[in-house]
Amino acid sequence: MQRQSEARLGPLLLLLLLPLAWGKGPSPPRAAEELQVSNRLAGQAARVALHYLNYRLGSPSALRALGQVRKATLKTIPGIGHKYYLQFTTEDYKSSLNVGTCLATVFYLKRKPRPAVNINCTYTKDQKQIREDDYSFYKKMRQQTKPIIGNDIPDSYGNIEPALEPAWALAVAGSSYLMWEKSTENLGYFMAQVKNVKQWITKDDSIDFDYSVVLHEIPTQEMISCHLRVIWTPGHPLKVKYFCLSENQWSESEEGSGTESGSTNGIFNEKEAHF
Amino acid sequence: RLGIIFAIHHLIPLSIAGVWPFLCSYVLCQLDFWRGPGGQDVPIDVQVPFASLQAVKIFLESNCIRYSILIDDLQVSSLVDEEQTQMIRQHFMPRSVETFNYASYHTLDEIYDFMDLLVAANPNLVSKIQIGNSYEGRPIYVLKFSTGGTKRPAIWLDTGIHSREWITQASGVWFAKKIVDSYGKDPSLTSILDNLDIFLEIVTNPDGFAFTHTTNRMWRKTKSVNAGSACIGVDPNRNWDAGFGGDGASSNPCSETYHGPYANSEREVKAIVDFVKSHGNIKAFISIHSYTQLLLYPYGYTSTRAADYQELDNIAKAAVAALSSLYGTQYRYGSIITTIYQANGGTIDWTYNQGIKYSFTFELRDTGRYGFLLPANQIIPTAKETWLALMTIMEYTRDHPY
């Protein structure tokens, strides 16, 4: 990678998966086109990358939302699909504070059901704090003798009861799996509301929630109802099963190292820059 | 509606800000605060559901907050309750636009009452026009802000065309108040109103809006019955006569983007079309939606650039910069089709093709965390920042007559 890009991207890494040079350097393959940062497909692809990231991190305290797209390139691979190369900033889901930049590729394949995502991010939030927050939610849920239940989160007025906020965040993480799976180049999703949450008290180490969620689908504007089962132990991949009302069967996440359809190559704290 | 009305006095030592989050989690926020919060010494009346009674009492008592009980058994089912309801209504209806709570979401009745209060308080500046009726027979009102003249060039603003986008109607209410507060005080708005009229339709889809309160918070469309279908409603932002019926809309009545049987089939849309055509001198038309934080100009139904593309883009850029200057809120801008998606039969494509050059659509906060369910504490910040963008567009319209 060229010095100019390194300087601009700060401690971002040579682990970049991007074959294209941004800024000065060899010119991109002929089938690539630079997109305006306001382009809707670029924003949509960035959101897909973040759904994937939020699912893979499986941490209610480390959820990220899209900040701004800084750069976007689209490469058309005839007969195969469209690949987006993206650079975007991210915000902490709860506080909206900037928490770092990501580089991602999002590959919409003609023949595969879901987009293939590779994503690398810097992270400026304190990892220790995240682990503590996750663990404290986990502990609290493990200690419940009566299952947590709730409806309409947020409610019509945008209120979220503080006691239900971590369960809501876990729903966002779980929904991220389903939104990643359902996203196509032209169909995007937001989690609009948790209609219902019910905890399952289990004897094993995990915490276990049933959710009914409503997704907002763009550009159709439809509100899609889905049921989610989310099983979580901090530091382990999220297990998600879901069933949306337009579908005929449950879909579920695979356990494991995540070489299917994408990878994250780790999240690096901004302070530790290794080249 | 069951519960008890508490009048809360003396919020020392807790500030109002400290107590609201707590109260909002226990009470139905849209019902309370009919008086206040107006300051430390102004009592606040709060309706508390029976289920939350204990918790609220404990909270108030343990924080040394004095309260009294105004109505100890609020019900809505018998004759006696009719009287109670009347009394409550009289007691709780804001007596003026000064005590109206701009920081909460309101019902259709409350917003319609607000309009009457605003007109009554500013009879020389504001009038209310009925431009038609909704499908279910509700009156459709537009506020006219004018300092005189005859059919002056005008600016049109509408909010709430998609009923679930609650931040828009709430912002519309705030804009109405802002206009009357600014006339005679803010030189720019004063000069705008000395030269142009402003029309503001706050609840553009009243049937849908009522439905979001009573039944389905996520209702978007009108409530018209579709022949031969069990599904109700037409997308009022696909029902205009601009590229009507193309790919950027659905022909399925069950779809959220159903365009309707023909252009202007919806009374809510026809009312505006008739008004715009008969007025004939509207120079800027701004239709307000949420969410995703965008400022858009035509076209949505075609990727052909509008003839005034560059000028519109420049205005949008300036408006977005103005919006962002207040709290740093980031907006994207561009034509509808490149920035959001292809949409056929949209409002501002029609108004632009009518010759209303400065036609814009906003998508307000947020970018997806809360989406349609934006917390009420973001109403005023959203309205304030959006106002700066609106002022930019209105000033430009004033300064570039055509």
XYZ file of C-alpha atoms in Angstrom:
677
model
C 0.000 0.000 0.000
C 1.145 3.443 -0.746
C 2.475 5.820 1.871
C -0.229 8.308 1.114
C -2.974 5.841 1.988
C -1.189 4.720 5.122
C -0.823 8.235 6.369
C -4.432 8.954 5.660
C -5.683 5.799 7.292
C -3.563 6.059 10.340
C -2.675 2.818 12.037
C -4.688 0.773 9.575
C -2.941 -2.229 8.414
C -1.160 -3.983 5.628
C -3.611 -6.781 6.210
C -5.817 -4.901 3.819
C -7.627 -7.272 1.596
C -7.987 -4.734 -1.131
C -6.312 -5.440 -4.419
C -6.976 -1.897 -5.549
C -4.900 1.086 -4.652
C -6.696 4.135 -3.410
C -4.984 7.395 -4.086
C -1.820 7.198 -6.103
C -0.740 3.848 -7.385
C -1.566 1.371 -10.106
C -4.877 2.144 -11.792
C -7.819 -0.081 -10.888
C -9.057 -2.831 -13.189
C -11.158 -1.500 -16.002
C -14.429 -2.810 -14.635
C -14.184 -0.782 -11.455
C -15.937 2.497 -10.924
C -15.563 4.984 -8.132
C -18.851 5.883 -6.499
C -19.891 9.116 -4.865
C -19.864 8.806 -1.098
C -23.530 9.810 -1.052
C -24.414 6.935 -3.365
C -27.161 4.838 -1.835
C -25.716 1.491 -2.867
C -22.442 2.371 -1.195
C -24.216 3.244 2.038
C -26.286 0.109 1.798
C -23.211 -2.058 1.283
C -21.499 -0.402 4.247
C -24.495 -1.225 6.390
C -24.349 -4.856 5.277
C -20.711 -4.988 6.275
C -21.659 -3.661 9.702
C -24.488 -6.168 10.132
C -21.901 -8.846 9.540
C -19.443 -7.253 11.960
C -22.026 -6.805 14.696
C -23.113 -10.400 14.342
C -19.583 -11.792 14.357
C -18.475 -9.722 17.324
C -21.540 -10.932 19.170
C -21.193 -8.222 21.796
C -24.142 -6.063 22.844
C -21.735 -3.478 24.226
C -19.659 -3.194 21.069
C -22.351 -2.648 18.479
C -21.522 -0.187 15.756
C -23.596 1.938 13.471
C -22.593 3.525 10.191
C -20.990 6.949 10.432
C -20.099 8.184 6.997
C -18.855 6.585 3.830
C -15.485 8.056 2.989
C -14.719 6.148 -0.158
C -16.510 3.610 -2.308
C -15.586 1.665 -5.397
C -17.682 -0.839 -7.312
C -16.162 -3.628 -9.318
C -18.348 -5.574 -11.689
C -17.274 -9.139 -12.284
C -19.266 -10.292 -15.278
C -21.343 -13.367 -14.611
C -20.278 -13.470 -10.971
C -21.470 -10.379 -9.195
C -20.735 -6.930 -7.830
C -18.019 -6.214 -5.329
C -17.968 -3.039 -3.275
C -14.782 -1.694 -1.729
C -15.594 0.643 1.104
C -14.038 2.887 3.658
C -16.353 4.277 6.297
C -16.426 5.677 9.802
C -18.444 4.028 12.534
C -20.247 5.180 15.652
C -20.990 3.459 18.886
C -24.551 2.183 18.610
C -25.665 3.624 21.914
C -23.704 6.814 22.320
C -23.230 7.776 18.639
C -19.635 8.690 19.384
C -17.140 7.950 16.681
C -15.394 4.654 17.416
C -13.190 4.099 14.413
C -12.901 3.455 10.727
C -13.491 0.309 8.719
C -12.311 -0.992 5.413
C -14.608 -3.582 3.944
C -15.439 -5.497 0.843
C -18.985 -6.596 0.233
C -19.446 -9.085 -2.566
C -22.946 -9.652 -3.860
C -22.711 -12.907 -5.736
C -25.275 -13.890 -8.295
C -25.263 -17.475 -7.159
C -24.991 -17.284 -3.408
C -27.812 -16.413 -1.057
C -25.983 -13.851 1.026
C -23.295 -11.226 0.573
C -19.693 -12.176 1.270
C -18.121 -9.674 3.627
C -14.565 -8.969 4.624
C -14.130 -6.224 7.161
C -11.281 -4.675 9.106
C -11.777 -1.919 11.607
C -9.885 0.262 13.992
C -11.508 0.528 17.353
C -11.190 3.380 19.753
C -13.507 2.146 22.478
C -11.891 0.555 25.479
C -11.934 -3.215 24.989
C -11.711 -3.875 28.690
C -14.781 -1.721 29.318
C -16.680 -3.582 26.625
C -15.830 -6.943 28.127
C -16.897 -5.703 31.550
C -20.176 -4.317 30.251
C -20.907 -7.529 28.394
C -20.054 -9.602 31.397
C -22.136 -7.539 33.750
C -25.180 -7.952 31.480
C -24.475 -11.654 31.212
C -24.153 -12.052 34.940
C -27.357 -10.176 35.595
C -29.247 -12.345 33.135
C -27.768 -15.547 34.568
C -28.933 -14.422 37.996
C -32.547 -13.947 36.953
C -34.897 -16.353 38.664
C -37.863 -14.929 36.809
C -37.375 -14.617 33.053
C -37.037 -11.123 31.624
C -39.989 -10.209 29.450
C -40.878 -7.072 27.573
C -42.917 -5.576 24.749
C -42.470 -2.788 22.269
C -38.864 -1.804 22.656
C -38.585 1.062 21.909
C -42.216 1.986 22.482
C -44.203 4.291 20.201
C -42.483 7.325 21.702
C -38.963 5.984 21.345
C -38.540 5.055 24.994
C -36.480 2.084 26.071
C -36.720 1.052 29.699
C -33.171 1.099 31.060
C -33.574 -2.409 32.476
C -34.396 -3.736 29.010
C -31.697 -1.928 27.126
C -29.103 -4.712 27.142
C -31.733 -7.202 25.972
C -32.541 -4.764 23.174
C -28.860 -4.537 22.276
C -28.638 -8.317 22.140
C -31.637 -8.271 19.797
C -29.748 -5.849 17.564
C -26.770 -8.206 17.517
C -28.987 -11.197 16.738
C -30.980 -9.284 14.119
C -27.699 -8.287 12.519
C -27.209 -11.919 11.544
C -30.573 -12.069 9.927
C -30.235 -8.696 8.251
C -26.874 -9.689 6.801
C -28.349 -12.893 5.424
C -31.369 -11.211 3.891
C -29.547 -8.232 2.389
C -29.047 -8.048 -1.327
C -27.503 -5.331 -3.408
C -30.915 -3.696 -3.638
C -32.671 -4.755 -0.441
C -31.511 -3.348 2.861
C -32.756 -3.578 6.437
C -33.002 -1.764 9.739
C -34.229 -3.269 12.995
C -37.293 -1.157 13.694
C -38.573 -2.552 16.966
C -38.492 -5.474 19.346
C -42.161 -6.381 19.644
C -41.534 -8.989 22.275
C -38.683 -10.387 24.320
C -38.753 -13.421 26.535
C -35.854 -14.945 28.338
C -35.399 -18.692 28.694
C -33.803 -19.588 32.002
C -31.340 -22.371 31.249
C -29.048 -24.546 33.308
C -26.068 -24.161 31.009
C -23.687 -21.230 30.718
C -25.437 -19.285 28.054
C -28.197 -16.738 28.182
C -31.090 -17.442 25.963
C -33.717 -15.094 24.519
C -36.709 -15.367 22.269
C -37.488 -12.238 20.307
C -40.143 -11.022 17.941
C -38.649 -8.221 15.927
C -39.882 -5.992 13.164
C -37.464 -5.160 10.388
C -37.869 -2.173 8.108
C -37.046 -3.179 4.534
C -35.753 -0.631 2.003
C -36.744 0.303 -0.665
C -39.982 -1.639 -0.385
C -40.814 0.084 2.955
C -42.271 -3.163 4.209
C -42.231 -4.044 7.890
C -41.149 -7.656 8.166
C -41.927 -9.685 11.283
C -39.370 -12.219 12.386
C -38.852 -14.517 15.330
C -35.339 -14.836 16.657
C -33.788 -17.173 19.137
C -30.498 -15.827 20.417
C -28.127 -17.846 22.569
C -25.096 -16.067 23.911
C -22.081 -16.525 26.077
C -19.666 -13.595 26.191
C -16.610 -14.168 24.058
C -18.324 -16.861 21.998
C -20.019 -16.558 18.629
C -23.682 -15.689 18.819
C -26.039 -18.497 18.024
C -29.045 -17.250 16.138
C -32.046 -19.042 14.738
C -34.680 -17.082 12.925
C -37.934 -17.397 11.092
C -39.488 -14.526 9.205
C -43.146 -14.577 8.392
C -42.606 -14.619 4.649
C -40.435 -17.735 4.909
C -41.280 -21.374 5.383
C -38.568 -22.587 7.656
C -36.169 -21.636 10.364
C -32.739 -20.408 9.353
C -29.849 -20.620 11.701
C -26.314 -19.441 12.142
C -23.385 -21.800 11.854
C -21.020 -22.177 14.734
C -17.343 -22.013 14.169
C -14.483 -20.010 12.960
C -16.262 -18.128 10.258
C -14.589 -18.961 7.033
C -17.984 -19.119 5.413
C -18.902 -16.027 3.453
C -16.593 -13.658 5.180
C -14.013 -12.797 7.757
C -13.062 -10.063 10.098
C -9.322 -10.612 10.725
C -9.630 -9.156 14.158
C -10.393 -5.765 15.544
C -7.473 -3.608 16.432
C -7.342 -1.011 19.103
C -6.169 2.258 17.659
C -3.370 2.438 20.187
C -1.727 -0.737 19.040
C -0.603 -0.188 15.521
C 1.372 -3.028 14.062
C 2.748 -3.120 10.577
C -57.196 5.078 29.947
C -56.996 4.116 33.547
C -54.959 5.711 36.209
C -54.528 8.570 38.568
C -53.629 12.146 37.883
C -50.900 13.424 40.125
C -50.078 17.069 40.376
C -46.427 17.251 41.217
C -45.203 20.298 43.042
C -41.826 21.505 43.984
C -39.285 19.546 42.153
C -36.506 20.789 44.392
C -34.008 19.256 44.867
C -34.476 17.199 41.686
C -34.431 19.103 38.453
C -37.115 18.450 35.934
C -34.531 16.854 33.689
C -33.728 14.417 36.446
C -37.262 13.280 36.975
C -38.548 13.034 33.436
C -36.667 9.924 32.310
C -38.020 8.139 35.341
C -41.550 9.328 34.860
C -41.478 8.611 31.169
C -40.687 5.028 31.851
C -43.764 4.674 34.020
C -46.354 6.897 32.523
C -47.726 7.347 29.075
C -45.654 10.230 27.923
C -47.988 11.591 25.369
C -50.712 12.161 27.911
C -48.899 13.925 30.618
C -47.209 17.263 30.920
C -50.372 19.007 29.883
C -49.152 21.613 32.229
C -45.435 22.138 32.399
C -42.682 21.336 32.567
C -42.530 25.054 32.872
C -39.937 25.538 35.493
C -39.248 24.620 39.035
C -42.279 26.210 40.606
C -44.851 25.299 38.021
C -46.756 22.170 38.985
C -46.720 19.318 36.555
C -49.755 17.130 36.039
C -48.997 13.537 35.281
C -51.246 10.613 34.565
C -50.032 7.454 36.255
C -51.400 4.034 35.291
C -52.586 1.968 38.261
C -49.933 -0.612 37.649
C -47.231 1.969 38.253
C -48.860 3.682 41.187
C -46.776 2.156 43.931
C -43.503 2.761 42.167
C -44.286 6.361 41.365
C -45.462 7.099 44.909
C -42.349 5.553 46.363
C -40.159 7.498 43.977
C -41.843 10.803 44.750
C -41.893 10.265 48.491
C -38.344 9.076 48.749
C -37.187 12.113 46.835
C -39.229 14.536 48.938
C -41.306 15.599 45.958
C -44.662 16.919 47.044
C -47.647 15.813 45.072
C -51.377 15.831 45.341
C -53.944 13.717 43.669
C -56.150 15.596 41.269
C -58.278 12.744 40.047
C -58.120 9.498 41.901
C -59.904 7.229 39.523
C -59.707 8.008 35.860
C -62.014 5.940 33.730
C -63.627 6.335 30.397
C -66.672 4.148 30.368
C -69.695 5.638 32.107
C -71.737 8.836 32.114
C -69.987 10.042 35.217
C -66.763 9.510 33.360
C -67.958 11.672 30.495
C -68.013 14.495 32.935
C -64.663 13.507 34.257
C -63.343 13.402 30.733
C -64.705 16.870 30.061
C -63.156 18.174 33.196
C -59.864 16.607 32.406
C -59.959 17.936 28.903
C -60.687 21.384 30.173
C -58.098 21.115 32.855
C -55.434 19.631 30.713
C -55.836 21.146 27.289
C -53.026 23.590 26.933
C -54.465 27.009 27.376
C -52.017 28.558 25.038
C -49.295 27.893 22.561
C -46.890 28.962 25.280
C -47.720 26.003 27.517
C -48.034 23.477 24.717
C -45.411 20.801 25.048
C -43.256 20.900 21.923
C -40.990 18.203 23.294
C -43.533 15.438 23.161
C -45.556 13.621 20.559
C -49.198 14.571 20.213
C -52.424 13.111 18.945
C -54.378 14.422 15.982
C -56.847 16.230 18.263
C -54.053 17.884 20.161
C -52.401 19.108 16.988
C -55.685 20.387 15.572
C -56.321 22.215 18.863
C -52.827 23.648 18.709
C -53.543 25.073 15.261
C -56.637 26.851 16.555
C -54.723 28.221 19.519
C -51.991 29.474 17.211
C -54.439 31.244 14.944
C -56.285 32.739 17.904
C -53.045 34.063 19.347
C -51.796 35.487 16.039
C -54.814 36.473 14.009
C -52.943 38.988 11.902
C -50.322 36.542 10.836
C -51.850 33.071 10.779
C -55.022 31.654 9.338
C -56.258 28.098 8.914
C -57.485 26.858 5.561
C -59.303 23.608 4.951
C -58.092 22.202 1.654
C -60.222 19.070 1.645
C -61.200 15.963 3.552
C -59.419 12.699 4.103
C -60.801 9.355 2.985
C -62.351 8.770 6.401
C -63.801 12.275 6.413
C -61.333 14.151 8.553
C -60.730 17.787 7.648
C -57.360 18.521 6.079
C -55.931 21.806 7.288
C -53.176 24.081 6.103
C -51.854 27.013 8.108
C -51.237 30.148 6.112
C -48.660 32.627 7.366
C -49.066 35.945 5.596
C -48.476 39.621 6.182
C -50.792 40.664 3.411
C -50.795 41.153 -0.327
C -52.785 39.136 -2.825
C -51.531 35.721 -3.805
C -47.958 36.548 -3.060
C -45.316 34.095 -4.165
C -45.382 31.326 -1.598
C -43.445 28.594 0.091
C -45.134 25.299 0.885
C -44.084 22.960 3.686
C -45.737 19.667 4.511
C -45.109 17.117 7.229
C -46.728 13.802 8.052
C -47.600 12.544 4.583
C -46.383 9.163 5.827
C -48.126 8.807 9.125
C -45.546 6.693 10.983
C -42.895 9.374 10.543
C -43.877 11.053 13.812
C -40.832 13.286 14.034
C -42.179 15.161 11.025
C -45.581 16.189 12.382
C -43.897 17.067 15.682
C -41.378 19.225 13.838
C -44.187 20.826 11.847
C -45.819 21.965 15.074
C -42.511 23.447 16.192
C -42.008 25.194 12.832
C -45.437 26.818 13.133
C -44.547 28.261 16.503
C -41.104 29.248 15.293
C -42.547 31.275 12.460
C -44.800 33.320 14.727
C -42.020 33.772 17.269
C -39.586 34.932 14.599
C -41.730 37.402 12.752
C -40.712 40.869 13.811
C -37.687 39.516 15.645
C -35.581 37.641 13.151
C -34.732 39.965 10.241
C -34.441 37.188 7.697
C -37.727 35.449 8.447
C -39.401 38.840 8.731
C -38.219 39.783 5.275
C -39.331 36.411 3.939
C -42.837 36.968 5.276
C -42.905 40.566 4.129
C -42.471 39.291 0.596
C -43.853 35.767 0.466
C -46.491 33.666 2.163
C -45.766 30.387 3.903
C -48.207 27.464 3.811
C -47.687 24.680 6.311
C -49.628 21.430 6.286
C -48.738 19.687 9.516
C -50.844 16.529 9.280
C -50.923 15.662 5.615
C -52.307 12.181 6.243
C -54.712 12.507 9.185
C -56.354 9.080 8.781
C -53.009 7.346 8.849
C -51.886 9.450 11.778
C -54.939 8.612 13.851
C -54.341 4.950 13.039
C -50.746 5.100 14.260
C -52.074 6.235 17.617
C -54.923 3.793 17.981
C -53.806 0.636 16.227
C -50.619 0.350 14.240
C -47.683 2.593 15.014
C -46.000 1.560 11.754
C -48.819 2.566 9.393
C -47.524 4.520 6.401
C -50.254 4.831 3.799
C -53.679 6.424 3.566
C -56.686 4.432 4.785
C -58.573 4.183 1.528
C -60.308 0.928 0.655
C -58.878 -0.834 -2.377
C -61.443 -2.376 -4.682
C -61.109 -6.137 -4.830
C -58.519 -6.348 -2.082
C -58.522 -6.902 1.639
C -55.542 -4.616 1.917
C -56.047 -0.982 2.785
C -54.300 2.173 1.797
C -52.272 3.833 -0.908
C -48.786 5.271 -0.554
C -49.458 9.007 -0.847
C -45.907 9.535 -2.028
C -46.411 7.308 -5.058
C -49.796 8.699 -6.037
C -48.700 11.888 -7.821
C -48.800 12.392 -11.544
C -45.106 12.156 -12.286
C -43.882 8.897 -13.745
C -46.993 7.403 -12.173
C -47.152 3.628 -12.077
C -43.568 2.889 -13.023
C -41.070 0.560 -11.389
C -40.457 2.757 -8.401
C -43.887 1.958 -6.976
C -45.969 -1.156 -6.505
C -49.180 -2.171 -8.223
C -50.061 -4.453 -5.316
C -52.597 -2.934 -2.893
C -50.991 -4.867 -0.047
C -47.662 -3.178 -0.610
C -46.392 -0.215 1.379
C -45.557 1.553 -1.887
C -48.848 0.851 -3.667
C -49.393 3.698 -6.090
C -53.152 3.503 -6.125
C -55.576 2.885 -9.005
C -54.657 6.158 -10.754
C -52.772 9.371 -10.074
C -54.423 11.642 -7.487
C -56.852 8.882 -6.506
C -56.145 9.799 -2.890
C -58.111 12.698 -1.456
C -55.147 13.732 0.608
C -53.058 14.108 -2.535
C -55.824 15.625 -4.678
C -56.408 18.290 -2.057
C -52.832 19.507 -2.387
C -52.814 19.216 -6.174
C -55.961 21.346 -6.384
C -54.558 23.873 -3.965
C -51.230 24.193 -5.774
C -52.871 24.543 -9.179
C -55.392 27.101 -8.064
C -52.820 29.118 -6.136
C -50.518 29.191 -9.117
C -47.739 31.137 -7.420
C -45.890 28.667 -5.245
C -42.155 29.055 -5.659
C -40.757 26.487 -3.244
C -42.243 23.180 -2.155
C -40.739 21.166 0.673
C -42.136 17.797 1.707
C -40.831 16.337 4.935
C -40.312 12.670 5.771
C -38.182 10.540 8.043
C -35.759 8.800 8.468
C -32.159 8.476 7.132
C -31.046 12.125 7.202
C -31.170 13.160 3.581
C -32.009 16.265 1.590
C -33.313 15.339 -1.833
C -34.346 17.071 -5.040
C -35.949 15.710 -8.220
C -36.084 13.297 -9.867
C -37.067 10.022 -8.318
C -38.794 8.450 -11.295
C -36.006 8.921 -13.802
C -32.253 9.092 -13.785
C -32.383 11.976 -16.236
C -31.062 15.003 -14.394
C -33.452 17.820 -13.662
C -32.811 20.915 -15.787
C -31.976 22.901 -12.645
C -29.889 20.110 -11.199
C -26.811 22.194 -10.489
C -28.682 25.001 -8.799
C -30.695 22.560 -6.684
C -27.541 20.726 -5.739
C -25.908 23.976 -4.646
C -28.908 24.920 -2.533
C -29.006 21.466 -0.974
C -25.337 21.655 -0.148
C -25.784 24.992 1.604
C -28.914 23.847 3.425
C -27.210 20.718 4.702
C -24.232 22.746 5.893
C -26.572 25.047 7.782
C -28.365 22.089 9.353
C -25.110 20.502 10.375
C -23.797 23.698 11.941
C -26.069 23.360 14.956
C -25.276 19.921 16.396
C -23.048 18.338 13.767
C -25.828 16.132 12.424
C -24.688 14.699 9.103
C -26.969 14.652 6.090
C -26.387 13.330 2.579
C -27.945 15.123 -0.349
C -28.611 14.561 -4.004
C -31.362 13.583 -6.378
C -33.920 11.095 -5.100
C -32.965 8.341 -7.494
C -29.234 8.435 -6.803
C -29.421 9.089 -3.099
C -32.283 6.952 -1.835
C -33.931 4.807 -4.535
C -36.118 4.990 -7.604
C -39.566 6.269 -6.652
C -42.358 6.846 -9.151
C -45.304 9.133 -8.587
C -43.558 11.161 -5.893
C -44.628 14.552 -4.627
C -41.711 16.756 -5.550
C -41.274 15.266 -9.002
C -44.809 16.446 -9.716
C -44.339 19.875 -8.146
C -41.068 20.368 -10.010
C -42.704 19.448 -13.306
C -45.410 22.003 -12.486
C -42.718 24.637 -12.549
C -42.012 24.870 -8.827
C -38.288 24.988 -9.229
C -37.249 24.779 -5.585
C -38.762 21.409 -4.786
C -37.106 19.425 -2.019
C -37.746 16.457 0.217
C -36.201 15.969 3.619
C -35.666 12.698 5.429
C -35.145 13.720 9.048
C -33.402 11.929 11.949
C -32.151 9.371 12.606
C -30.042 6.981 10.538
C -31.636 3.786 11.768
C -31.069 3.249 15.483
C -34.580 4.319 16.437
C -35.882 4.945 12.929
C -39.554 5.839 13.090
C -39.526 5.518 16.893
C -37.360 8.551 17.519
C -37.284 9.482 21.222
C -39.218 12.628 22.069
C -36.137 14.288 23.490
C -34.885 14.584 19.919
C -37.934 16.480 18.665
C -36.723 19.969 19.455
C -33.091 19.433 18.387
C -34.300 17.893 15.130
C -36.751 20.721 14.502
C -34.148 23.372 15.313
C -31.480 22.019 13.016
C -33.977 21.357 10.217
C -35.234 24.901 10.560
C -31.795 26.212 9.645
C -31.917 24.218 6.427
C -35.446 25.410 5.702
C -34.396 29.003 6.278
C -31.561 28.538 3.791
C -33.996 27.319 1.159
C -36.572 29.997 1.957
C -34.009 32.794 1.896
C -32.747 31.546 -1.428
C -36.303 31.474 -2.759
C -36.874 35.019 -1.558
C -33.640 36.196 -3.132
C -34.132 34.432 -6.484
C -37.588 35.262 -7.738
C -38.605 33.637 -10.974
